[in-house]
Short mmCIF file of C-alpha atoms in Angstrom, two decimals:
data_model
loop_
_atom_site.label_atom_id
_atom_site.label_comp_id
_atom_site.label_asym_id
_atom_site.label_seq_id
_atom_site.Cartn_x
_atom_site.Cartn_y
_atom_site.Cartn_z
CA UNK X 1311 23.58 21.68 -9.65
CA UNK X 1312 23.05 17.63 -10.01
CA UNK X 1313 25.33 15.76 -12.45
CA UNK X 1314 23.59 16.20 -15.66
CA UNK X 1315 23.47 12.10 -16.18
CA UNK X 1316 21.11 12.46 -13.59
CA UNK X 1317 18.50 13.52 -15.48
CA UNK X 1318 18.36 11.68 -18.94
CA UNK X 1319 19.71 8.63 -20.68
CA UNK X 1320 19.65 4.89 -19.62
CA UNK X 1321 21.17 4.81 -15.94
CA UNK X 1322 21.77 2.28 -13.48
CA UNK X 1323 20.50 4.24 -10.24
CA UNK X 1324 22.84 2.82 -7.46
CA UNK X 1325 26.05 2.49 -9.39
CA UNK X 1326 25.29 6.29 -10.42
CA UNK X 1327 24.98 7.14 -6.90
CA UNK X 1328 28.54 5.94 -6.06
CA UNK X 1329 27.44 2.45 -4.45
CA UNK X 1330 30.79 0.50 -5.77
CA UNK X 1331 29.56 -3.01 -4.41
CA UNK X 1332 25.75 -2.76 -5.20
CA UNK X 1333 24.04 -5.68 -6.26
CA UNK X 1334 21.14 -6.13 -8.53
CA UNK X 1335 18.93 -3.62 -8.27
CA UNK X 1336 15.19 -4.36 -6.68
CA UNK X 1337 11.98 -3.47 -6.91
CA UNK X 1338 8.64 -4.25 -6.90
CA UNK X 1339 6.05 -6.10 -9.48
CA UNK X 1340 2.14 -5.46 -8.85
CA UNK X 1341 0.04 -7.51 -10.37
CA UNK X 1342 -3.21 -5.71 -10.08
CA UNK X 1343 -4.87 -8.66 -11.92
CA UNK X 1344 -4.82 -10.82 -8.99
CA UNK X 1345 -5.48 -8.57 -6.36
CA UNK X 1346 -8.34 -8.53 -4.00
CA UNK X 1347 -8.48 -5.20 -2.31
CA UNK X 1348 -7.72 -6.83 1.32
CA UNK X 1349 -5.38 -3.97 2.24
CA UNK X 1350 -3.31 -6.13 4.24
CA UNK X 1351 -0.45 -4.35 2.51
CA UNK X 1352 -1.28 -1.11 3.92
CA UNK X 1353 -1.70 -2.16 7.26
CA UNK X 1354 1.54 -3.73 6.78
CA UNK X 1355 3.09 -0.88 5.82
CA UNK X 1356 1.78 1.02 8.28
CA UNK X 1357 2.91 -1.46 11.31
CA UNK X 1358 6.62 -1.86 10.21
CA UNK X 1359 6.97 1.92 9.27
CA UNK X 1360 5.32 3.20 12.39
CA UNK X 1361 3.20 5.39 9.81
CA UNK X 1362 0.44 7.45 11.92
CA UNK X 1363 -3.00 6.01 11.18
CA UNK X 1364 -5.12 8.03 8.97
CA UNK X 1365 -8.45 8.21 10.65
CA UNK X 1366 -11.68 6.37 9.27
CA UNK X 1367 -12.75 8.89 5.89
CA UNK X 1368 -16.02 8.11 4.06
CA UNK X 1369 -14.61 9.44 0.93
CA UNK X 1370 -17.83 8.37 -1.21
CA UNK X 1371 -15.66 6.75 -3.24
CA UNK X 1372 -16.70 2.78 -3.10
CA UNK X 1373 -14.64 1.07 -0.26
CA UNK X 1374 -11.27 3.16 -0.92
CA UNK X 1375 -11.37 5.04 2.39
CA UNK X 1376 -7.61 6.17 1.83
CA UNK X 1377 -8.18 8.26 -1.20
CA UNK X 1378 -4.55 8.76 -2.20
CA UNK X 1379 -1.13 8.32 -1.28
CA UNK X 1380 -0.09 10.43 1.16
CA UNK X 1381 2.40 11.21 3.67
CA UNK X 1382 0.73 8.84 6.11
CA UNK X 1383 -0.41 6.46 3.53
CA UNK X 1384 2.68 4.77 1.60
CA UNK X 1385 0.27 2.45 0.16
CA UNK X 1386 -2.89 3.02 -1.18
CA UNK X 1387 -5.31 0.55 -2.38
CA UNK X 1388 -7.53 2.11 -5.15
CA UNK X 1389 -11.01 0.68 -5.93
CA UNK X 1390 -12.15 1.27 -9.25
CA UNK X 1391 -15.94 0.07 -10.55
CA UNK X 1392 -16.61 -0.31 -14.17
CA UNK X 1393 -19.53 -0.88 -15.37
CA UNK X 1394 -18.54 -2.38 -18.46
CA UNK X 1395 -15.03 -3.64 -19.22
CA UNK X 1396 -12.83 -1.41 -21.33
CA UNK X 1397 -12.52 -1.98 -24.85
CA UNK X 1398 -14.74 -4.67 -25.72
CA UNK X 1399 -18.47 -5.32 -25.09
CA UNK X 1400 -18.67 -8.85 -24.01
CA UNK X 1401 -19.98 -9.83 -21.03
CA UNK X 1402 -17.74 -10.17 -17.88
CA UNK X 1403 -19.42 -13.77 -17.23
CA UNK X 1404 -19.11 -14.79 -20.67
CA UNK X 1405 -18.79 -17.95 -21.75
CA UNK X 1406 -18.66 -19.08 -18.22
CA UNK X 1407 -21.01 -22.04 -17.27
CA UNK X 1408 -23.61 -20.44 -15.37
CA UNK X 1409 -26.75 -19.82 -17.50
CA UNK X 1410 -27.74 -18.44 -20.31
CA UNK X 1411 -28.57 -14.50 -20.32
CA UNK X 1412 -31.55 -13.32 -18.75
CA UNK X 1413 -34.68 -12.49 -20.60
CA UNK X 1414 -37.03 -9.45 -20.42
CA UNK X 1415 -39.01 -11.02 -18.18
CA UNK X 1416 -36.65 -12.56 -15.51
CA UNK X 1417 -34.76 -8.71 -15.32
CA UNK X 1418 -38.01 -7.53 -14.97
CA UNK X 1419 -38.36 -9.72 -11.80
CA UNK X 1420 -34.68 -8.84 -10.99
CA UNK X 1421 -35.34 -5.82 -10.83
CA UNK X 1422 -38.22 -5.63 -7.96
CA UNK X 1423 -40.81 -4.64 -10.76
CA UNK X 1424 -42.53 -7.74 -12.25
CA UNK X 1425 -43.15 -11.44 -10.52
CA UNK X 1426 -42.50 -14.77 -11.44
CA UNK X 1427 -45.56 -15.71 -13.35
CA UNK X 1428 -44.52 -13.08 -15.84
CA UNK X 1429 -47.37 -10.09 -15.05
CA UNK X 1430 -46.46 -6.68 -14.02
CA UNK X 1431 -48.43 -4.23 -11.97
CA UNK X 1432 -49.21 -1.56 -14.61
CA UNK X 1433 -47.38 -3.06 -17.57
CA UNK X 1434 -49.78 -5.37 -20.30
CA UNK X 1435 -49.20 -8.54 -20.17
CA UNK X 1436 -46.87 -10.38 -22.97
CA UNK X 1437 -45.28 -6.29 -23.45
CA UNK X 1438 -41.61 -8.05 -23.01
CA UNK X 1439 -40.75 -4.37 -23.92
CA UNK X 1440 -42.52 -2.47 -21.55
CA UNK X 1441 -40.95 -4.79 -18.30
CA UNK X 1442 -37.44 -4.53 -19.88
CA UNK X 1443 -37.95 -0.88 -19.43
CA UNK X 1444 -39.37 -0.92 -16.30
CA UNK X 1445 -36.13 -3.17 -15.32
CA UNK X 1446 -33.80 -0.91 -16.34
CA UNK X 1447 -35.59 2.02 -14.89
CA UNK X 1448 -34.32 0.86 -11.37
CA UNK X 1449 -30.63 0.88 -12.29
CA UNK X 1450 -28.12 2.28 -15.16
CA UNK X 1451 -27.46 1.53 -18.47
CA UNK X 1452 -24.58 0.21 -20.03
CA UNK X 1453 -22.69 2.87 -22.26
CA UNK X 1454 -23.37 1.33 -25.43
CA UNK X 1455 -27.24 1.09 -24.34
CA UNK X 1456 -27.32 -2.91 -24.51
CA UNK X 1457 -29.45 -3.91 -21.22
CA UNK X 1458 -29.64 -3.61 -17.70
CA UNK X 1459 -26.44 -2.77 -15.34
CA UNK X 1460 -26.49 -2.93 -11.87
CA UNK X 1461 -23.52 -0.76 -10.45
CA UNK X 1462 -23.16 -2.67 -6.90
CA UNK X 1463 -21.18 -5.08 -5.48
CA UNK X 1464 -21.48 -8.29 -7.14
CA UNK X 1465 -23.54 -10.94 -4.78
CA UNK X 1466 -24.84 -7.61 -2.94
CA UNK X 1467 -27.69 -6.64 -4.61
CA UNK X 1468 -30.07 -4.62 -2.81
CA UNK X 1469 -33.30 -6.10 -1.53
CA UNK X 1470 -36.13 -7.00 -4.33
CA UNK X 1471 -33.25 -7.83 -6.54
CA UNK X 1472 -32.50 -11.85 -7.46
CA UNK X 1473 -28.73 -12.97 -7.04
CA UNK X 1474 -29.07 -16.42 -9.03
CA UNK X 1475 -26.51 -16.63 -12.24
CA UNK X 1476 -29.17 -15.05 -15.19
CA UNK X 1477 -29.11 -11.56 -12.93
CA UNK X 1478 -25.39 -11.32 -12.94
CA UNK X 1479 -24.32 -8.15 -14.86
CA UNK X 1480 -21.72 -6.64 -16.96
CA UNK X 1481 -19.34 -5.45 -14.01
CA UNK X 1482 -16.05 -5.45 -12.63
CA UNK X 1483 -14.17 -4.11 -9.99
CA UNK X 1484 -10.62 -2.88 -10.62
CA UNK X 1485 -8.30 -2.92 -7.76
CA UNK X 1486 -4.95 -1.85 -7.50
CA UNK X 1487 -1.92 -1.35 -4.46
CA UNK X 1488 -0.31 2.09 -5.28
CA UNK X 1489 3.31 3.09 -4.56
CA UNK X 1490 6.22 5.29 -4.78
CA UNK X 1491 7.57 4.21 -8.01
CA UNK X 1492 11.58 4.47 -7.21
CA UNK X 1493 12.26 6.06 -10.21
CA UNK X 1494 15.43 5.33 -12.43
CA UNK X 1495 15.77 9.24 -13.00
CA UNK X 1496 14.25 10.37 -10.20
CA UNK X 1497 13.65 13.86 -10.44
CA UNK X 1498 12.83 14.34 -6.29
CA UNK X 1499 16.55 13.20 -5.86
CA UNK X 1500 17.55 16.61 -8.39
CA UNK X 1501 15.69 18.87 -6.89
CA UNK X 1502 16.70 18.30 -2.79
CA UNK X 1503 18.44 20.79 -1.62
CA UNK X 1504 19.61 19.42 1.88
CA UNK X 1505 20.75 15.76 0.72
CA UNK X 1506 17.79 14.46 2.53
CA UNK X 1507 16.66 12.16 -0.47
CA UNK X 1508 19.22 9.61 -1.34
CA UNK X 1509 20.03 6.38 -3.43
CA UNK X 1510 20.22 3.24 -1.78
CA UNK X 1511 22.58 0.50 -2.83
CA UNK X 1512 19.26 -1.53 -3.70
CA UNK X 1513 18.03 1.23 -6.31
CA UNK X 1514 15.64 2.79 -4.42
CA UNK X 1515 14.72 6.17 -3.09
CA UNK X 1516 14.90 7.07 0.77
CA UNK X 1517 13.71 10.41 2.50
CA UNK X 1518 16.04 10.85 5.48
CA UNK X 1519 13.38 12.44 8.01
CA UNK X 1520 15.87 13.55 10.17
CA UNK X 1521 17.73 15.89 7.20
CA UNK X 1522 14.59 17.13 5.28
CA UNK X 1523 13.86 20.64 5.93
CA UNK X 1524 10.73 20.69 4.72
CA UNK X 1525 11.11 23.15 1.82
CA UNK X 1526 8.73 21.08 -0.34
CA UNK X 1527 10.72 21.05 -4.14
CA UNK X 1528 10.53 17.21 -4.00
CA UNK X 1529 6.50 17.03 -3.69
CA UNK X 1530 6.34 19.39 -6.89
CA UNK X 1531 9.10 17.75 -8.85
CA UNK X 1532 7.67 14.18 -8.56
CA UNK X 1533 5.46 13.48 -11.79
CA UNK X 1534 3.81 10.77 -10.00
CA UNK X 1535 2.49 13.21 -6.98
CA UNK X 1536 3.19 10.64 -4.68
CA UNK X 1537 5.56 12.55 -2.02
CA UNK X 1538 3.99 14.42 0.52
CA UNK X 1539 4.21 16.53 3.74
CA UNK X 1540 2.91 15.82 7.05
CA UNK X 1541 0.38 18.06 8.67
CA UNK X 1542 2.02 19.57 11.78
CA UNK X 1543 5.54 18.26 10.76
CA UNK X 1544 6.10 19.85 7.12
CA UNK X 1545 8.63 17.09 6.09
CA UNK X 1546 8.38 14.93 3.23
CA UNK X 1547 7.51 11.41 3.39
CA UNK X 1548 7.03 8.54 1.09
CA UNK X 1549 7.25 4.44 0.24
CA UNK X 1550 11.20 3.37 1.29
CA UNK X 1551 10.34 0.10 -0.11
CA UNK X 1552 11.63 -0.97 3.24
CA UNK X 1553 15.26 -0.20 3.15
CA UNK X 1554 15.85 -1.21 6.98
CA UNK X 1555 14.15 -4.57 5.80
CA UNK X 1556 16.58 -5.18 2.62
CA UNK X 1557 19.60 -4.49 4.59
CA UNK X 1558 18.49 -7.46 6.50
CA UNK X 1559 17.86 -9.50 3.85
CA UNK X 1560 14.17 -9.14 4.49
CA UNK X 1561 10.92 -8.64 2.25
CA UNK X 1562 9.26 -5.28 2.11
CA UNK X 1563 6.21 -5.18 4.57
CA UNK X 1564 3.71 -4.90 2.18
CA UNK X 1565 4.90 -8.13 0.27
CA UNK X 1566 5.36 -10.14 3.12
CA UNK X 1567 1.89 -9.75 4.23
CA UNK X 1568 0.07 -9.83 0.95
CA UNK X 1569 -1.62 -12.84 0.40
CA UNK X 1570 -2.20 -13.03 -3.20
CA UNK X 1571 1.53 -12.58 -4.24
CA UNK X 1572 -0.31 -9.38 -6.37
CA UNK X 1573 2.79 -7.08 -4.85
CA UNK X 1574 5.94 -9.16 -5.80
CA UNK X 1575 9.40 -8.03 -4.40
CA UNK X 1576 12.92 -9.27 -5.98
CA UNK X 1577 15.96 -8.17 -8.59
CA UNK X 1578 14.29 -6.10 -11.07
CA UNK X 1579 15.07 -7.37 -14.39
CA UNK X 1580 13.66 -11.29 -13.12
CA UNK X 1581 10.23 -9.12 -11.91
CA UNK X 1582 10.64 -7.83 -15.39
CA UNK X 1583 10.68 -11.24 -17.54
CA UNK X 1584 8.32 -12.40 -14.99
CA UNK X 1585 5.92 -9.81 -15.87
CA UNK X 1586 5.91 -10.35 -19.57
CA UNK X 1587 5.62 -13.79 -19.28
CA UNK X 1588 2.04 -13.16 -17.18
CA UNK X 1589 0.87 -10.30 -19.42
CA UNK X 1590 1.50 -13.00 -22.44
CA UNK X 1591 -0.48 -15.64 -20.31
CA UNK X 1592 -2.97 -12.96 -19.61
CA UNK X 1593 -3.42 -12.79 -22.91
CA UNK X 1594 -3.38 -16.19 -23.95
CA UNK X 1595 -6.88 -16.24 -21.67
CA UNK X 1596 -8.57 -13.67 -23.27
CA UNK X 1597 -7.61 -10.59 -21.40
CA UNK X 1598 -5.93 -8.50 -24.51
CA UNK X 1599 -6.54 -5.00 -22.07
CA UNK X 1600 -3.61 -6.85 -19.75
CA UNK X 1601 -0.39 -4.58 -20.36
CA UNK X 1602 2.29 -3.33 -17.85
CA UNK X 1603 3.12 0.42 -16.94
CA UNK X 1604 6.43 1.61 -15.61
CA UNK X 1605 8.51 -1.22 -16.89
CA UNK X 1606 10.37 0.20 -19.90
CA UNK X 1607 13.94 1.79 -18.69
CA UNK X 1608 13.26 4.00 -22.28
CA UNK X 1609 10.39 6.15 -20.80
CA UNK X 1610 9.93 9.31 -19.73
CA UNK X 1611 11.57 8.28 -16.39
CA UNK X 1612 13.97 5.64 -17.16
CA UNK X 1613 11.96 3.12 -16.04
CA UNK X 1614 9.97 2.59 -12.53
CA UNK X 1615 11.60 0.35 -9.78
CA UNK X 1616 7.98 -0.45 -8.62
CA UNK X 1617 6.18 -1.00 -11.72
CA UNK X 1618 2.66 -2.46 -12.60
CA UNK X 1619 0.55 -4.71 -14.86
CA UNK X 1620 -3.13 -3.02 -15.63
CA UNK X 1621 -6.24 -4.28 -16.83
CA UNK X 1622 -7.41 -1.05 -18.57
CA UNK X 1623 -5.46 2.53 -19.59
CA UNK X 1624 -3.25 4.20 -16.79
CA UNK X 1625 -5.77 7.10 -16.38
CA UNK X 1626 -8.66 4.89 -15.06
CA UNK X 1627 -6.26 3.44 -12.06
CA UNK X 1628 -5.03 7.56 -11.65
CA UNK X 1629 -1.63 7.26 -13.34
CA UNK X 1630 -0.18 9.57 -15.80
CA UNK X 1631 0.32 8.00 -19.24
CA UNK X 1632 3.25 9.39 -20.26
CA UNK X 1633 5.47 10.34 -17.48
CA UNK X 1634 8.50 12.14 -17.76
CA UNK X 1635 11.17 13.17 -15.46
CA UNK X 1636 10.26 16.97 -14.35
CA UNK X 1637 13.86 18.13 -13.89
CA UNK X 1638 14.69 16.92 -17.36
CA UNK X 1639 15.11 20.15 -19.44
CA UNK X 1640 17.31 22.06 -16.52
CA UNK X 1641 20.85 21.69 -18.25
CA UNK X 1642 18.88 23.52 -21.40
CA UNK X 1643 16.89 25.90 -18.97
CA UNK X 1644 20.53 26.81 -17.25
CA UNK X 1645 21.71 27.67 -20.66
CA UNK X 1646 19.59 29.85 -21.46
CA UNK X 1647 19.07 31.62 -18.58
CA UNK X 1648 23.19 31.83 -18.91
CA UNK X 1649 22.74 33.42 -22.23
CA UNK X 1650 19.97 35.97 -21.59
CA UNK X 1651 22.16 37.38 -18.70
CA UNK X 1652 24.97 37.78 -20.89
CA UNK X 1653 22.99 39.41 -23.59
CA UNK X 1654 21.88 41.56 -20.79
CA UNK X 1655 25.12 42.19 -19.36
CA UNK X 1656 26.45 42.79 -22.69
CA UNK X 1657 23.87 45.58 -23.81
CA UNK X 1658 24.16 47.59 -20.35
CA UNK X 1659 27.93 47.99 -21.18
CA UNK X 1660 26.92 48.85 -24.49
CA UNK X 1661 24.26 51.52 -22.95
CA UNK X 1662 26.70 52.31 -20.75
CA UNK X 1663 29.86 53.39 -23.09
CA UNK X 1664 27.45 54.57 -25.77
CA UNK X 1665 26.25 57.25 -23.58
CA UNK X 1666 29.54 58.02 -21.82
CA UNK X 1667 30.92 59.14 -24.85
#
């Protein structure tokens, strides 16, 4: 059975491990805020790591032809379209300097089913109401029922729909790089039975290929569901956050070859105060949905070594909210399982006396 300080209570993961000269421990920081959905960091990933290609999958959903992570996707770029921002109702565009909101008429004319002298086939002329409604019967409405929304690409609307500034709609995209998070109490680690996951000096979490046997405890125990097995292998594979890289004093991959500096790699308590400071600038601009997820060594899982700053709750971007280490309540479990056996054992003797005499 793991060492119980495995699986609760603040930790430092490499020191824990038996690494006597480790060094700070790293990680990574994701900004999801600046990120543009290139994917350079999968292809990245997938060049350095010799990962097998995935094949070309019209999932259906938007541009995010991956899906999840996966045992031959260590890095998964989610696309997420919102109509309307999360938790407020003002205008993505707002208070920017390009126009002033369209009117009835002009969405009308957006919207394929009016013209610009301000007459509609089939609608009166002057009924403002009856073209708004003939706009918005060509595309969705907003939740809260306030206008016209176009769910599309911005700049690609379809044909018969205007691109200038007073068409632009309330719409965002949300675009995140997923990862293994290298967990502080990393529940995989507890449940391997072969040694094949291990500690690193730099904090991290390693599958040794070559040792796993395939048995597939670590895919259920992670909380994250980010391990996985291969088709026609059966072993486990996942993010290494590089380790042949570190050893050389390198950058993970994926960071290297982002362009945006949305993955950041480094000691993990700088990428920490780092982080703050942007969520606070964030902020500062008028983004109060900014807020980070997986940086707080007090959670369910001590903490993430790849953590995250979010524009909107961890269940739109597919996270849990509340993640805890899935191996925590084993010492109890153990106990108990000790204790009904001996109650057992204990009332079969019993049985067994009772009725011998």
């Amino acid at each position: 059975m793991p060492d119980a300080n495995s699986l609760y209570g603040p930790l430092d993961p490499a020191p824990d491990a038996g690494w006597t000269a480790a060094g700070p421990r790293m990680g990574f920081f994701t900004d999801t805020s600046v990120c543009i959905g290139c994917k350079a960091c999968e292809v990245a990933c997938k060049e350095w790591n010799a990962v097998p290609e995935s094949g070309f999958d019209l999932l259906g959903m938007s541009y995010d032809n991956t899906g999840a992570l996966t045992a031959n996707s260590w890095r998964h770029v989610a696309f997420i379209e919102q109509p309307v921002p999360a938790g407020h109702r003002t205008a993505t565009f707002a208070g920017n300097p390009t126009g002033g909101s369209a009117s009835a008429a002009s969405a009308a004319v957006a919207a394929g089913t009016g013209s610009a002298s301000g007459t509609n086939p089939g609608v009166p002329a002057g009924d403002a109401d009856a073209a708004a409604r003939m706009a918005a019967a060509g595309s969705s409405t907003a939740p809260d029922g306030t206008g016209t929304r176009f769910l599309g690409m911005p700049g690609a609307a379809p044909p018969g729909r205007g691109t200038g500034a007073e068409t632009r709609t309330d719409f965002r995209w949300l675009m995140m790089s997923d990862v293994c998070k290298h967990c502080t109490h990393a529940a995989c680690l507890d449940v391997c039975p072969t040694g094949s996951l291990f500690r690193t000096e730099f904090g991290t979490v390693v599958v040794q290929e070559d040792i796993c046997n395939g048995c597939g405890y670590c895919i259920s125990a992670c909380p994250y569901g980010v391990i996985d097995q291969r088709k026609g292998d059966g072993r486990a594979w996942k993010c290494t956050l590089c380790y042949d890289r570190l050893g050389a004093g390198m950058t993970p991959a994926c960071a290297q070859a982002c362009p945006t500096e949305s993955i950041q790699y480094g000691p993990l308590d700088e990428l920490r105060d780092r982080a703050a400071q942007r969520v606070a600038t964030l902020h500062g601009r008028g983004v109060p949905q900014a807020r980070l997820y997986g940086h707080d060594p007090t959670d369910g899982v001590g903490g993430d070594g790849a953590f995250f700053l979010l524009l909107d709750e961890p269940e739109v971007y597919g996270l849990p909210p509340d993640p805890v280490v899935t191996t925590r309540d084993l010492p109890r479990m153990w106990r108990r399982a000790g204790l009904a056996a001996l109650a057992m054992t204990a009332a079969a003797v019993a049985a067994f006396v009772g009725g011998s005499s």
